Amino acid sequence: MQYTEQRFHNTSAGDVITFIIKMASDPTQLMYGIFFDDQHIGNIKLGKINSQHQTGNLSYLIGARKCWGKGIASLVIATITEIGVQQIGLMKICAGVYENNIASSRVLLKNGYSLVGRRIGQYVFNNSRIDSVLYAKHKDRQT
């Protein structure tokens, strides 16, 4: 969780349950567990869904290191992006990553997301300021 804001919090099992209930009851949030070999290895969320603007924000985490580099993130990003565009009718889906999270940047680009911006010095990481790198996928634009 080194590349998430969750690294600043101690989260209890109760906190997790409360979060899941909150996500399940909010129509602007679509969250799924990611499973591999019958084990929960992470989550993916299409959140802040705005039906007026037809936009949403993508976030994901695969916490099980043994599952990194297996194409799982790419598969779930492609799947939830398709759900967002085809089933929900979103025209634009955005995602942001820490600049040093090269794997996340790479998987977004692989899934047709484009680099759209950068927030200079947005985060503190290992006592240094780093950028937030912003990506988006537009339904009506080729990448």
Short mmCIF file of N, CA, C and O in Angstrom, two decimals:
data_model
loop_
_atom_site.label_atom_id
_atom_site.label_comp_id
_atom_site.label_asym_id
_atom_site.label_seq_id
_atom_site.Cartn_x
_atom_site.Cartn_y
_atom_site.Cartn_z
N MET A 1 0.82 -1.19 0.00
CA MET A 1 0.00 0.00 0.00
C MET A 1 0.87 1.25 0.00
O MET A 1 0.40 2.32 0.33
N GLN A 2 2.12 1.09 -0.42
CA GLN A 2 3.02 2.23 -0.41
C GLN A 2 2.61 3.34 -1.36
O GLN A 2 3.01 4.49 -1.19
N TYR A 3 1.79 3.03 -2.36
CA TYR A 3 1.39 4.03 -3.35
C TYR A 3 -0.05 4.51 -3.13
O TYR A 3 -0.68 4.97 -4.06
N THR A 4 -0.57 4.38 -1.92
CA THR A 4 -1.92 4.86 -1.63
C THR A 4 -1.90 5.76 -0.41
O THR A 4 -0.99 5.69 0.42
N GLU A 5 -2.92 6.56 -0.27
CA GLU A 5 -3.06 7.41 0.90
C GLU A 5 -3.41 6.59 2.14
O GLU A 5 -3.26 7.06 3.26
N GLN A 6 -3.80 5.35 1.94
CA GLN A 6 -4.13 4.46 3.05
C GLN A 6 -2.90 4.17 3.91
O GLN A 6 -3.02 3.79 5.06
N ARG A 7 -1.72 4.40 3.39
CA ARG A 7 -0.49 4.12 4.13
C ARG A 7 -0.36 4.98 5.38
O ARG A 7 0.43 4.67 6.27
N PHE A 8 -1.15 6.04 5.47
CA PHE A 8 -1.09 6.93 6.62
C PHE A 8 -2.07 6.53 7.73
O PHE A 8 -2.14 7.20 8.75
N HIS A 9 -2.83 5.46 7.53
CA HIS A 9 -3.88 5.09 8.48
C HIS A 9 -3.71 3.65 8.95
O HIS A 9 -3.32 2.78 8.18
N ASN A 10 -4.04 3.43 10.20
CA ASN A 10 -4.17 2.07 10.71
C ASN A 10 -5.64 1.70 10.57
O ASN A 10 -6.51 2.35 11.13
N THR A 11 -5.91 0.67 9.79
CA THR A 11 -7.28 0.30 9.46
C THR A 11 -7.64 -0.99 10.17
O THR A 11 -6.94 -1.99 10.02
N SER A 12 -8.74 -0.97 10.89
CA SER A 12 -9.22 -2.17 11.58
C SER A 12 -10.18 -2.93 10.67
O SER A 12 -10.66 -2.41 9.66
N ALA A 13 -10.49 -4.15 11.07
CA ALA A 13 -11.47 -4.94 10.33
C ALA A 13 -12.82 -4.22 10.32
O ALA A 13 -13.54 -4.23 9.32
N GLY A 14 -13.16 -3.58 11.42
CA GLY A 14 -14.40 -2.81 11.50
C GLY A 14 -14.42 -1.65 10.51
O GLY A 14 -15.46 -1.36 9.90
N ASP A 15 -13.27 -0.98 10.36
CA ASP A 15 -13.16 0.10 9.38
C ASP A 15 -13.40 -0.40 7.97
O ASP A 15 -14.07 0.26 7.16
N VAL A 16 -12.88 -1.57 7.66
CA VAL A 16 -13.04 -2.15 6.34
C VAL A 16 -14.51 -2.49 6.09
O VAL A 16 -15.06 -2.18 5.03
N ILE A 17 -15.16 -3.08 7.07
CA ILE A 17 -16.58 -3.43 6.93
C ILE A 17 -17.41 -2.18 6.73
O ILE A 17 -18.28 -2.13 5.85
N THR A 18 -17.14 -1.14 7.51
CA THR A 18 -17.87 0.13 7.36
C THR A 18 -17.68 0.71 5.97
O THR A 18 -18.63 1.18 5.34
N PHE A 19 -16.45 0.66 5.45
CA PHE A 19 -16.15 1.17 4.12
C PHE A 19 -16.91 0.38 3.05
O PHE A 19 -17.51 0.97 2.14
N ILE A 20 -16.92 -0.93 3.16
CA ILE A 20 -17.61 -1.76 2.17
C ILE A 20 -19.11 -1.47 2.18
O ILE A 20 -19.73 -1.34 1.12
N ILE A 21 -19.69 -1.34 3.36
CA ILE A 21 -21.12 -1.02 3.46
C ILE A 21 -21.40 0.34 2.83
O ILE A 21 -22.38 0.52 2.10
N LYS A 22 -20.52 1.31 3.10
CA LYS A 22 -20.69 2.65 2.53
C LYS A 22 -20.64 2.59 1.00
O LYS A 22 -21.45 3.21 0.32
N MET A 23 -19.67 1.87 0.45
CA MET A 23 -19.54 1.76 -1.01
C MET A 23 -20.76 1.07 -1.61
O MET A 23 -21.27 1.48 -2.65
N ALA A 24 -21.23 0.02 -0.96
CA ALA A 24 -22.36 -0.75 -1.48
C ALA A 24 -23.66 0.06 -1.48
O ALA A 24 -24.54 -0.18 -2.31
N SER A 25 -23.76 1.02 -0.59
CA SER A 25 -25.01 1.79 -0.49
C SER A 25 -24.96 3.11 -1.26
O SER A 25 -25.95 3.83 -1.31
N ASP A 26 -23.85 3.41 -1.90
CA ASP A 26 -23.68 4.67 -2.62
C ASP A 26 -23.78 4.42 -4.13
O ASP A 26 -22.92 3.75 -4.70
N PRO A 27 -24.79 4.96 -4.78
CA PRO A 27 -24.96 4.71 -6.22
C PRO A 27 -23.88 5.33 -7.10
O PRO A 27 -23.78 5.01 -8.28
N THR A 28 -23.05 6.19 -6.53
CA THR A 28 -21.97 6.80 -7.31
C THR A 28 -20.66 6.02 -7.17
O THR A 28 -19.62 6.46 -7.67
N GLN A 29 -20.71 4.89 -6.50
CA GLN A 29 -19.51 4.07 -6.27
C GLN A 29 -19.79 2.64 -6.73
O GLN A 29 -20.80 2.05 -6.36
N LEU A 30 -18.89 2.09 -7.50
CA LEU A 30 -19.00 0.71 -7.96
C LEU A 30 -17.69 0.02 -7.58
O LEU A 30 -16.65 0.31 -8.16
N MET A 31 -17.73 -0.85 -6.58
CA MET A 31 -16.51 -1.47 -6.08
C MET A 31 -16.61 -2.99 -6.16
O MET A 31 -17.65 -3.57 -5.85
N TYR A 32 -15.52 -3.61 -6.60
CA TYR A 32 -15.44 -5.06 -6.70
C TYR A 32 -14.17 -5.54 -6.00
O TYR A 32 -13.14 -4.89 -6.05
N GLY A 33 -14.27 -6.73 -5.43
CA GLY A 33 -13.08 -7.41 -4.94
C GLY A 33 -12.38 -8.08 -6.12
O GLY A 33 -13.02 -8.45 -7.10
N ILE A 34 -11.07 -8.19 -6.02
CA ILE A 34 -10.28 -8.90 -7.03
C ILE A 34 -9.84 -10.21 -6.39
O ILE A 34 -9.24 -10.20 -5.31
N PHE A 35 -10.13 -11.31 -7.07
CA PHE A 35 -9.82 -12.63 -6.53
C PHE A 35 -8.93 -13.40 -7.49
O PHE A 35 -9.08 -13.31 -8.71
N PHE A 36 -8.01 -14.17 -6.92
CA PHE A 36 -7.12 -15.02 -7.70
C PHE A 36 -6.92 -16.30 -6.90
O PHE A 36 -6.60 -16.24 -5.71
N ASP A 37 -7.11 -17.45 -7.54
CA ASP A 37 -7.02 -18.74 -6.85
C ASP A 37 -7.87 -18.74 -5.58
O ASP A 37 -7.42 -19.16 -4.50
N ASP A 38 -9.09 -18.23 -5.69
CA ASP A 38 -10.06 -18.19 -4.59
C ASP A 38 -9.61 -17.35 -3.40
O ASP A 38 -10.13 -17.51 -2.29
N GLN A 39 -8.64 -16.46 -3.60
CA GLN A 39 -8.20 -15.57 -2.52
C GLN A 39 -8.42 -14.12 -2.92
O GLN A 39 -8.16 -13.74 -4.07
N HIS A 40 -8.88 -13.33 -1.96
CA HIS A 40 -9.08 -11.90 -2.18
C HIS A 40 -7.70 -11.24 -2.20
O HIS A 40 -6.98 -11.27 -1.19
N ILE A 41 -7.34 -10.65 -3.34
CA ILE A 41 -6.00 -10.07 -3.48
C ILE A 41 -6.02 -8.55 -3.64
O ILE A 41 -4.98 -7.91 -3.65
N GLY A 42 -7.22 -7.98 -3.77
CA GLY A 42 -7.28 -6.54 -3.95
C GLY A 42 -8.70 -6.08 -4.26
O GLY A 42 -9.66 -6.84 -4.16
N ASN A 43 -8.79 -4.81 -4.64
CA ASN A 43 -10.08 -4.19 -4.97
C ASN A 43 -9.90 -3.26 -6.16
O ASN A 43 -8.81 -2.73 -6.39
N ILE A 44 -11.01 -3.05 -6.85
CA ILE A 44 -11.05 -2.06 -7.92
C ILE A 44 -12.36 -1.29 -7.77
O ILE A 44 -13.39 -1.88 -7.43
N LYS A 45 -12.28 0.01 -7.99
CA LYS A 45 -13.45 0.86 -7.78
C LYS A 45 -13.58 1.87 -8.90
O LYS A 45 -12.60 2.50 -9.31
N LEU A 46 -14.78 2.01 -9.38
CA LEU A 46 -15.15 3.09 -10.27
C LEU A 46 -16.02 4.00 -9.42
O LEU A 46 -17.15 3.64 -9.08
N GLY A 47 -15.46 5.12 -9.00
CA GLY A 47 -16.13 5.96 -8.03
C GLY A 47 -16.39 7.36 -8.54
O GLY A 47 -15.98 7.73 -9.64
N LYS A 48 -17.07 8.10 -7.70
CA LYS A 48 -17.47 9.47 -8.02
C LYS A 48 -18.12 9.52 -9.41
O LYS A 48 -17.84 10.39 -10.22
N ILE A 49 -18.98 8.53 -9.66
CA ILE A 49 -19.69 8.46 -10.94
C ILE A 49 -20.65 9.64 -11.02
O ILE A 49 -21.49 9.83 -10.15
N ASN A 50 -20.48 10.43 -12.06
CA ASN A 50 -21.30 11.61 -12.25
C ASN A 50 -22.11 11.43 -13.53
O ASN A 50 -21.56 11.50 -14.64
N SER A 51 -23.40 11.16 -13.36
CA SER A 51 -24.24 10.87 -14.53
C SER A 51 -24.46 12.11 -15.40
O SER A 51 -24.63 11.98 -16.62
N GLN A 52 -24.45 13.28 -14.82
CA GLN A 52 -24.63 14.49 -15.62
C GLN A 52 -23.45 14.72 -16.57
O GLN A 52 -23.63 15.06 -17.73
N HIS A 53 -22.25 14.53 -16.08
CA HIS A 53 -21.06 14.74 -16.90
C HIS A 53 -20.56 13.44 -17.54
O HIS A 53 -19.63 13.47 -18.35
N GLN A 54 -21.14 12.32 -17.15
CA GLN A 54 -20.78 11.00 -17.67
C GLN A 54 -19.30 10.69 -17.42
O GLN A 54 -18.56 10.25 -18.30
N THR A 55 -18.88 10.92 -16.17
CA THR A 55 -17.49 10.69 -15.78
C THR A 55 -17.41 9.83 -14.53
O THR A 55 -18.38 9.70 -13.78
N GLY A 56 -16.25 9.26 -14.31
CA GLY A 56 -15.98 8.49 -13.11
C GLY A 56 -14.49 8.42 -12.86
O GLY A 56 -13.68 8.72 -13.75
N ASN A 57 -14.11 8.04 -11.64
CA ASN A 57 -12.71 7.92 -11.26
C ASN A 57 -12.38 6.47 -10.94
O ASN A 57 -13.11 5.81 -10.19
N LEU A 58 -11.29 6.00 -11.48
CA LEU A 58 -10.83 4.63 -11.31
C LEU A 58 -9.78 4.56 -10.22
O LEU A 58 -8.86 5.38 -10.19
N SER A 59 -9.93 3.60 -9.32
CA SER A 59 -8.86 3.31 -8.35
C SER A 59 -8.79 1.80 -8.17
O SER A 59 -9.79 1.09 -8.33
N TYR A 60 -7.61 1.31 -7.85
CA TYR A 60 -7.41 -0.13 -7.73
C TYR A 60 -6.19 -0.40 -6.88
O TYR A 60 -5.30 0.44 -6.73
N LEU A 61 -6.18 -1.60 -6.31
CA LEU A 61 -5.04 -2.03 -5.49
C LEU A 61 -4.98 -3.54 -5.54
O LEU A 61 -5.99 -4.21 -5.29
N ILE A 62 -3.83 -4.04 -5.89
CA ILE A 62 -3.56 -5.46 -5.73
C ILE A 62 -2.51 -5.55 -4.65
O ILE A 62 -1.34 -5.20 -4.85
N GLY A 63 -2.94 -5.97 -3.47
CA GLY A 63 -2.06 -5.98 -2.30
C GLY A 63 -1.17 -7.21 -2.22
O GLY A 63 -0.13 -7.18 -1.56
N ALA A 64 -1.56 -8.27 -2.87
CA ALA A 64 -0.79 -9.52 -2.81
C ALA A 64 0.36 -9.45 -3.82
O ALA A 64 0.15 -9.59 -5.02
N ARG A 65 1.56 -9.23 -3.33
CA ARG A 65 2.73 -9.09 -4.22
C ARG A 65 2.93 -10.29 -5.13
O ARG A 65 3.40 -10.15 -6.25
N LYS A 66 2.56 -11.47 -4.66
CA LYS A 66 2.73 -12.68 -5.49
C LYS A 66 1.88 -12.61 -6.76
O LYS A 66 2.11 -13.36 -7.70
N CYS A 67 0.92 -11.71 -6.78
CA CYS A 67 0.02 -11.57 -7.94
C CYS A 67 0.41 -10.42 -8.85
O CYS A 67 -0.25 -10.19 -9.87
N TRP A 68 1.45 -9.70 -8.51
CA TRP A 68 1.92 -8.61 -9.36
C TRP A 68 2.58 -9.19 -10.61
O TRP A 68 3.21 -10.25 -10.58
N GLY A 69 2.44 -8.50 -11.71
CA GLY A 69 3.11 -8.91 -12.96
C GLY A 69 2.44 -10.08 -13.67
O GLY A 69 3.02 -10.65 -14.58
N LYS A 70 1.25 -10.43 -13.29
CA LYS A 70 0.54 -11.56 -13.90
C LYS A 70 -0.56 -11.11 -14.87
O LYS A 70 -1.30 -11.92 -15.38
N GLY A 71 -0.70 -9.80 -15.06
CA GLY A 71 -1.73 -9.30 -15.96
C GLY A 71 -3.09 -9.13 -15.31
O GLY A 71 -4.07 -8.79 -15.98
N ILE A 72 -3.16 -9.35 -14.01
CA ILE A 72 -4.44 -9.27 -13.31
C ILE A 72 -4.95 -7.83 -13.30
O ILE A 72 -6.12 -7.57 -13.58
N ALA A 73 -4.08 -6.88 -12.97
CA ALA A 73 -4.49 -5.47 -12.95
C ALA A 73 -5.00 -5.04 -14.33
O ALA A 73 -6.03 -4.38 -14.44
N SER A 74 -4.31 -5.43 -15.36
CA SER A 74 -4.73 -5.08 -16.72
C SER A 74 -6.11 -5.64 -17.03
O SER A 74 -6.97 -4.95 -17.58
N LEU A 75 -6.34 -6.88 -16.66
CA LEU A 75 -7.64 -7.52 -16.91
C LEU A 75 -8.77 -6.82 -16.16
O LEU A 75 -9.82 -6.52 -16.74
N VAL A 76 -8.57 -6.51 -14.87
CA VAL A 76 -9.66 -5.90 -14.11
C VAL A 76 -9.88 -4.45 -14.52
O VAL A 76 -11.02 -3.97 -14.51
N ILE A 77 -8.82 -3.75 -14.90
CA ILE A 77 -8.98 -2.37 -15.40
C ILE A 77 -9.76 -2.39 -16.71
O ILE A 77 -10.68 -1.59 -16.91
N ALA A 78 -9.42 -3.30 -17.60
CA ALA A 78 -10.16 -3.41 -18.87
C ALA A 78 -11.62 -3.73 -18.61
O ALA A 78 -12.52 -3.15 -19.24
N THR A 79 -11.88 -4.62 -17.67
CA THR A 79 -13.25 -5.04 -17.38
C THR A 79 -14.07 -3.90 -16.79
O THR A 79 -15.19 -3.63 -17.25
N ILE A 80 -13.54 -3.22 -15.77
CA ILE A 80 -14.33 -2.16 -15.15
C ILE A 80 -14.46 -0.95 -16.07
O ILE A 80 -15.46 -0.23 -16.03
N THR A 81 -13.46 -0.73 -16.92
CA THR A 81 -13.58 0.35 -17.91
C THR A 81 -14.71 0.04 -18.88
O THR A 81 -15.52 0.92 -19.21
N GLU A 82 -14.79 -1.19 -19.32
CA GLU A 82 -15.88 -1.60 -20.21
C GLU A 82 -17.24 -1.46 -19.53
O GLU A 82 -18.20 -0.98 -20.13
N ILE A 83 -17.32 -1.84 -18.27
CA ILE A 83 -18.57 -1.68 -17.52
C ILE A 83 -18.94 -0.20 -17.45
O ILE A 83 -20.09 0.18 -17.67
N GLY A 84 -17.96 0.64 -17.14
CA GLY A 84 -18.21 2.07 -17.05
C GLY A 84 -18.71 2.67 -18.34
O GLY A 84 -19.66 3.46 -18.35
N VAL A 85 -18.10 2.28 -19.44
CA VAL A 85 -18.46 2.85 -20.74
C VAL A 85 -19.73 2.20 -21.30
O VAL A 85 -20.68 2.89 -21.67
N GLN A 86 -19.77 0.87 -21.35
CA GLN A 86 -20.86 0.17 -22.03
C GLN A 86 -22.14 0.08 -21.19
O GLN A 86 -23.23 0.23 -21.73
N GLN A 87 -22.01 -0.17 -19.89
CA GLN A 87 -23.21 -0.37 -19.07
C GLN A 87 -23.68 0.90 -18.37
O GLN A 87 -24.87 1.13 -18.26
N ILE A 88 -22.74 1.72 -17.91
CA ILE A 88 -23.11 2.93 -17.17
C ILE A 88 -23.24 4.12 -18.11
O ILE A 88 -23.97 5.06 -17.84
N GLY A 89 -22.53 4.07 -19.24
CA GLY A 89 -22.61 5.16 -20.22
C GLY A 89 -21.63 6.29 -19.98
O GLY A 89 -21.86 7.42 -20.40
N LEU A 90 -20.52 5.98 -19.32
CA LEU A 90 -19.52 7.02 -19.07
C LEU A 90 -18.78 7.38 -20.35
O LEU A 90 -18.50 6.51 -21.19
N MET A 91 -18.47 8.63 -20.50
CA MET A 91 -17.70 9.12 -21.64
C MET A 91 -16.23 9.31 -21.29
O MET A 91 -15.38 9.35 -22.17
N LYS A 92 -15.93 9.44 -19.98
CA LYS A 92 -14.55 9.67 -19.55
C LYS A 92 -14.34 9.03 -18.18
O LYS A 92 -15.16 9.20 -17.28
N ILE A 93 -13.23 8.30 -18.07
CA ILE A 93 -12.84 7.71 -16.80
C ILE A 93 -11.42 8.18 -16.49
O ILE A 93 -10.54 8.11 -17.34
N CYS A 94 -11.22 8.68 -15.28
CA CYS A 94 -9.93 9.25 -14.87
C CYS A 94 -9.26 8.37 -13.81
O CYS A 94 -9.94 7.67 -13.06
N ALA A 95 -7.95 8.44 -13.75
CA ALA A 95 -7.17 7.75 -12.72
C ALA A 95 -5.93 8.58 -12.42
O ALA A 95 -5.39 9.23 -13.31
N GLY A 96 -5.50 8.54 -11.18
CA GLY A 96 -4.28 9.24 -10.80
C GLY A 96 -3.35 8.29 -10.06
O GLY A 96 -3.80 7.42 -9.32
N VAL A 97 -2.05 8.44 -10.31
CA VAL A 97 -1.05 7.58 -9.65
C VAL A 97 0.12 8.43 -9.15
O VAL A 97 0.36 9.52 -9.65
N TYR A 98 0.80 7.90 -8.17
CA TYR A 98 2.05 8.52 -7.74
C TYR A 98 3.03 8.39 -8.92
O TYR A 98 3.07 7.35 -9.58
N GLU A 99 3.84 9.40 -9.14
CA GLU A 99 4.74 9.38 -10.30
C GLU A 99 5.72 8.21 -10.26
O GLU A 99 6.17 7.73 -11.30
N ASN A 100 6.06 7.73 -9.07
CA ASN A 100 7.02 6.63 -8.98
C ASN A 100 6.36 5.25 -9.04
O ASN A 100 7.04 4.24 -8.95
N ASN A 101 5.06 5.21 -9.24
CA ASN A 101 4.36 3.94 -9.41
C ASN A 101 4.32 3.61 -10.90
O ASN A 101 3.30 3.73 -11.57
N ILE A 102 5.45 3.19 -11.40
CA ILE A 102 5.65 2.94 -12.83
C ILE A 102 4.71 1.83 -13.33
O ILE A 102 4.15 1.93 -14.42
N ALA A 103 4.51 0.80 -12.53
CA ALA A 103 3.65 -0.31 -12.95
C ALA A 103 2.22 0.17 -13.18
O ALA A 103 1.57 -0.24 -14.15
N SER A 104 1.72 1.03 -12.31
CA SER A 104 0.36 1.55 -12.48
C SER A 104 0.26 2.42 -13.73
O SER A 104 -0.72 2.33 -14.47
N SER A 105 1.24 3.26 -13.95
CA SER A 105 1.24 4.08 -15.17
C SER A 105 1.24 3.19 -16.40
O SER A 105 0.48 3.42 -17.35
N ARG A 106 2.06 2.18 -16.37
CA ARG A 106 2.18 1.27 -17.52
C ARG A 106 0.86 0.54 -17.80
O ARG A 106 0.44 0.42 -18.95
N VAL A 107 0.19 0.06 -16.76
CA VAL A 107 -1.05 -0.70 -16.97
C VAL A 107 -2.17 0.20 -17.45
O VAL A 107 -3.01 -0.23 -18.25
N LEU A 108 -2.19 1.45 -17.01
CA LEU A 108 -3.20 2.38 -17.52
C LEU A 108 -2.97 2.66 -19.00
O LEU A 108 -3.91 2.63 -19.81
N LEU A 109 -1.72 2.92 -19.38
CA LEU A 109 -1.41 3.16 -20.79
C LEU A 109 -1.75 1.95 -21.65
O LEU A 109 -2.31 2.08 -22.74
N LYS A 110 -1.46 0.76 -21.13
CA LYS A 110 -1.76 -0.48 -21.84
C LYS A 110 -3.26 -0.62 -22.10
O LYS A 110 -3.68 -1.21 -23.10
N ASN A 111 -4.07 -0.07 -21.21
CA ASN A 111 -5.52 -0.16 -21.33
C ASN A 111 -6.14 1.04 -22.04
O ASN A 111 -7.35 1.26 -21.97
N GLY A 112 -5.32 1.81 -22.75
CA GLY A 112 -5.85 2.89 -23.56
C GLY A 112 -6.07 4.21 -22.85
O GLY A 112 -6.65 5.13 -23.41
N TYR A 113 -5.60 4.33 -21.62
CA TYR A 113 -5.67 5.61 -20.92
C TYR A 113 -4.53 6.48 -21.42
O TYR A 113 -3.46 5.99 -21.76
N SER A 114 -4.77 7.79 -21.45
CA SER A 114 -3.76 8.75 -21.92
C SER A 114 -3.31 9.63 -20.76
O SER A 114 -4.12 9.96 -19.88
N LEU A 115 -2.06 10.02 -20.80
CA LEU A 115 -1.55 10.99 -19.84
C LEU A 115 -2.23 12.33 -20.12
O LEU A 115 -2.18 12.83 -21.24
N VAL A 116 -2.90 12.89 -19.11
CA VAL A 116 -3.62 14.14 -19.31
C VAL A 116 -3.14 15.27 -18.40
O VAL A 116 -3.53 16.42 -18.60
N GLY A 117 -2.32 14.96 -17.42
CA GLY A 117 -1.87 16.03 -16.55
C GLY A 117 -0.97 15.55 -15.43
O GLY A 117 -0.70 14.36 -15.27
N ARG A 118 -0.52 16.52 -14.69
CA ARG A 118 0.41 16.27 -13.60
C ARG A 118 0.18 17.33 -12.53
O ARG A 118 0.08 18.51 -12.84
N ARG A 119 0.10 16.89 -11.28
CA ARG A 119 0.04 17.83 -10.16
C ARG A 119 1.41 17.80 -9.51
O ARG A 119 1.79 16.83 -8.84
N ILE A 120 2.15 18.87 -9.71
CA ILE A 120 3.54 18.95 -9.27
C ILE A 120 3.61 18.97 -7.74
O ILE A 120 2.92 19.75 -7.08
N GLY A 121 4.45 18.08 -7.19
CA GLY A 121 4.67 18.04 -5.75
C GLY A 121 3.43 17.76 -4.93
O GLY A 121 3.30 18.20 -3.79
N GLN A 122 2.51 16.97 -5.45
CA GLN A 122 1.22 16.72 -4.80
C GLN A 122 1.33 15.88 -3.54
O GLN A 122 0.57 16.05 -2.61
N TYR A 123 2.28 14.95 -3.51
CA TYR A 123 2.37 14.01 -2.40
C TYR A 123 3.75 14.03 -1.76
O TYR A 123 4.74 14.41 -2.38
N VAL A 124 3.79 13.54 -0.51
CA VAL A 124 5.05 13.29 0.17
C VAL A 124 5.26 11.78 0.16
O VAL A 124 4.39 11.03 0.58
N PHE A 125 6.41 11.37 -0.34
CA PHE A 125 6.74 9.95 -0.42
C PHE A 125 8.18 9.79 0.04
O PHE A 125 9.09 10.37 -0.57
N ASN A 126 8.39 9.03 1.09
CA ASN A 126 9.74 8.85 1.65
C ASN A 126 10.43 10.20 1.89
O ASN A 126 11.58 10.40 1.50
N ASN A 127 9.71 11.11 2.48
CA ASN A 127 10.22 12.44 2.85
C ASN A 127 10.59 13.33 1.67
O ASN A 127 11.31 14.31 1.84
N SER A 128 10.11 13.01 0.49
CA SER A 128 10.33 13.84 -0.70
C SER A 128 8.99 14.15 -1.34
O SER A 128 8.07 13.33 -1.31
N ARG A 129 8.90 15.29 -1.97
CA ARG A 129 7.67 15.65 -2.70
C ARG A 129 7.73 14.99 -4.07
O ARG A 129 8.76 15.02 -4.75
N ILE A 130 6.61 14.37 -4.45
CA ILE A 130 6.51 13.75 -5.77
C ILE A 130 5.21 14.21 -6.43
O ILE A 130 4.30 14.71 -5.76
N ASP A 131 5.13 14.00 -7.73
CA ASP A 131 3.97 14.43 -8.50
C ASP A 131 2.87 13.37 -8.49
O ASP A 131 3.13 12.17 -8.33
N SER A 132 1.66 13.84 -8.72
CA SER A 132 0.54 12.97 -9.05
C SER A 132 0.42 13.01 -10.57
O SER A 132 0.41 14.09 -11.16
N VAL A 133 0.38 11.85 -11.20
CA VAL A 133 0.26 11.77 -12.65
C VAL A 133 -1.17 11.35 -12.97
O VAL A 133 -1.68 10.38 -12.42
N LEU A 134 -1.80 12.12 -13.86
CA LEU A 134 -3.21 11.93 -14.15
C LEU A 134 -3.42 11.32 -15.53
O LEU A 134 -2.79 11.75 -16.51
N TYR A 135 -4.30 10.33 -15.58
CA TYR A 135 -4.62 9.63 -16.82
C TYR A 135 -6.13 9.67 -17.03
O TYR A 135 -6.90 9.80 -16.08
N ALA A 136 -6.55 9.55 -18.28
CA ALA A 136 -7.98 9.47 -18.58
C ALA A 136 -8.18 8.64 -19.84
O ALA A 136 -7.32 8.57 -20.71
N LYS A 137 -9.34 8.02 -19.90
CA LYS A 137 -9.76 7.34 -21.11
C LYS A 137 -11.08 7.96 -21.54
O LYS A 137 -12.03 8.03 -20.76
N HIS A 138 -11.12 8.43 -22.78
CA HIS A 138 -12.30 9.07 -23.35
C HIS A 138 -12.94 8.08 -24.32
O HIS A 138 -12.27 7.54 -25.20
N LYS A 139 -14.22 7.89 -24.18
CA LYS A 139 -14.93 6.96 -25.07
C LYS A 139 -14.82 7.38 -26.53
O LYS A 139 -14.63 6.55 -27.41
N ASP A 140 -14.91 8.67 -26.80
CA ASP A 140 -14.98 9.15 -28.18
C ASP A 140 -13.64 9.58 -28.76
O ASP A 140 -13.61 10.20 -29.81
N ARG A 141 -12.55 9.24 -28.10
CA ARG A 141 -11.23 9.62 -28.63
C ARG A 141 -10.34 8.39 -28.77
O ARG A 141 -10.36 7.51 -27.92
N GLN A 142 -9.56 8.36 -29.82
CA GLN A 142 -8.57 7.30 -29.98
C GLN A 142 -7.33 7.69 -29.21
O GLN A 142 -6.99 8.85 -29.11
N THR A 143 -6.63 6.70 -28.65
CA THR A 143 -5.40 6.99 -27.93
C THR A 143 -4.20 6.57 -28.73
O THR A 143 -4.29 5.85 -29.67
#
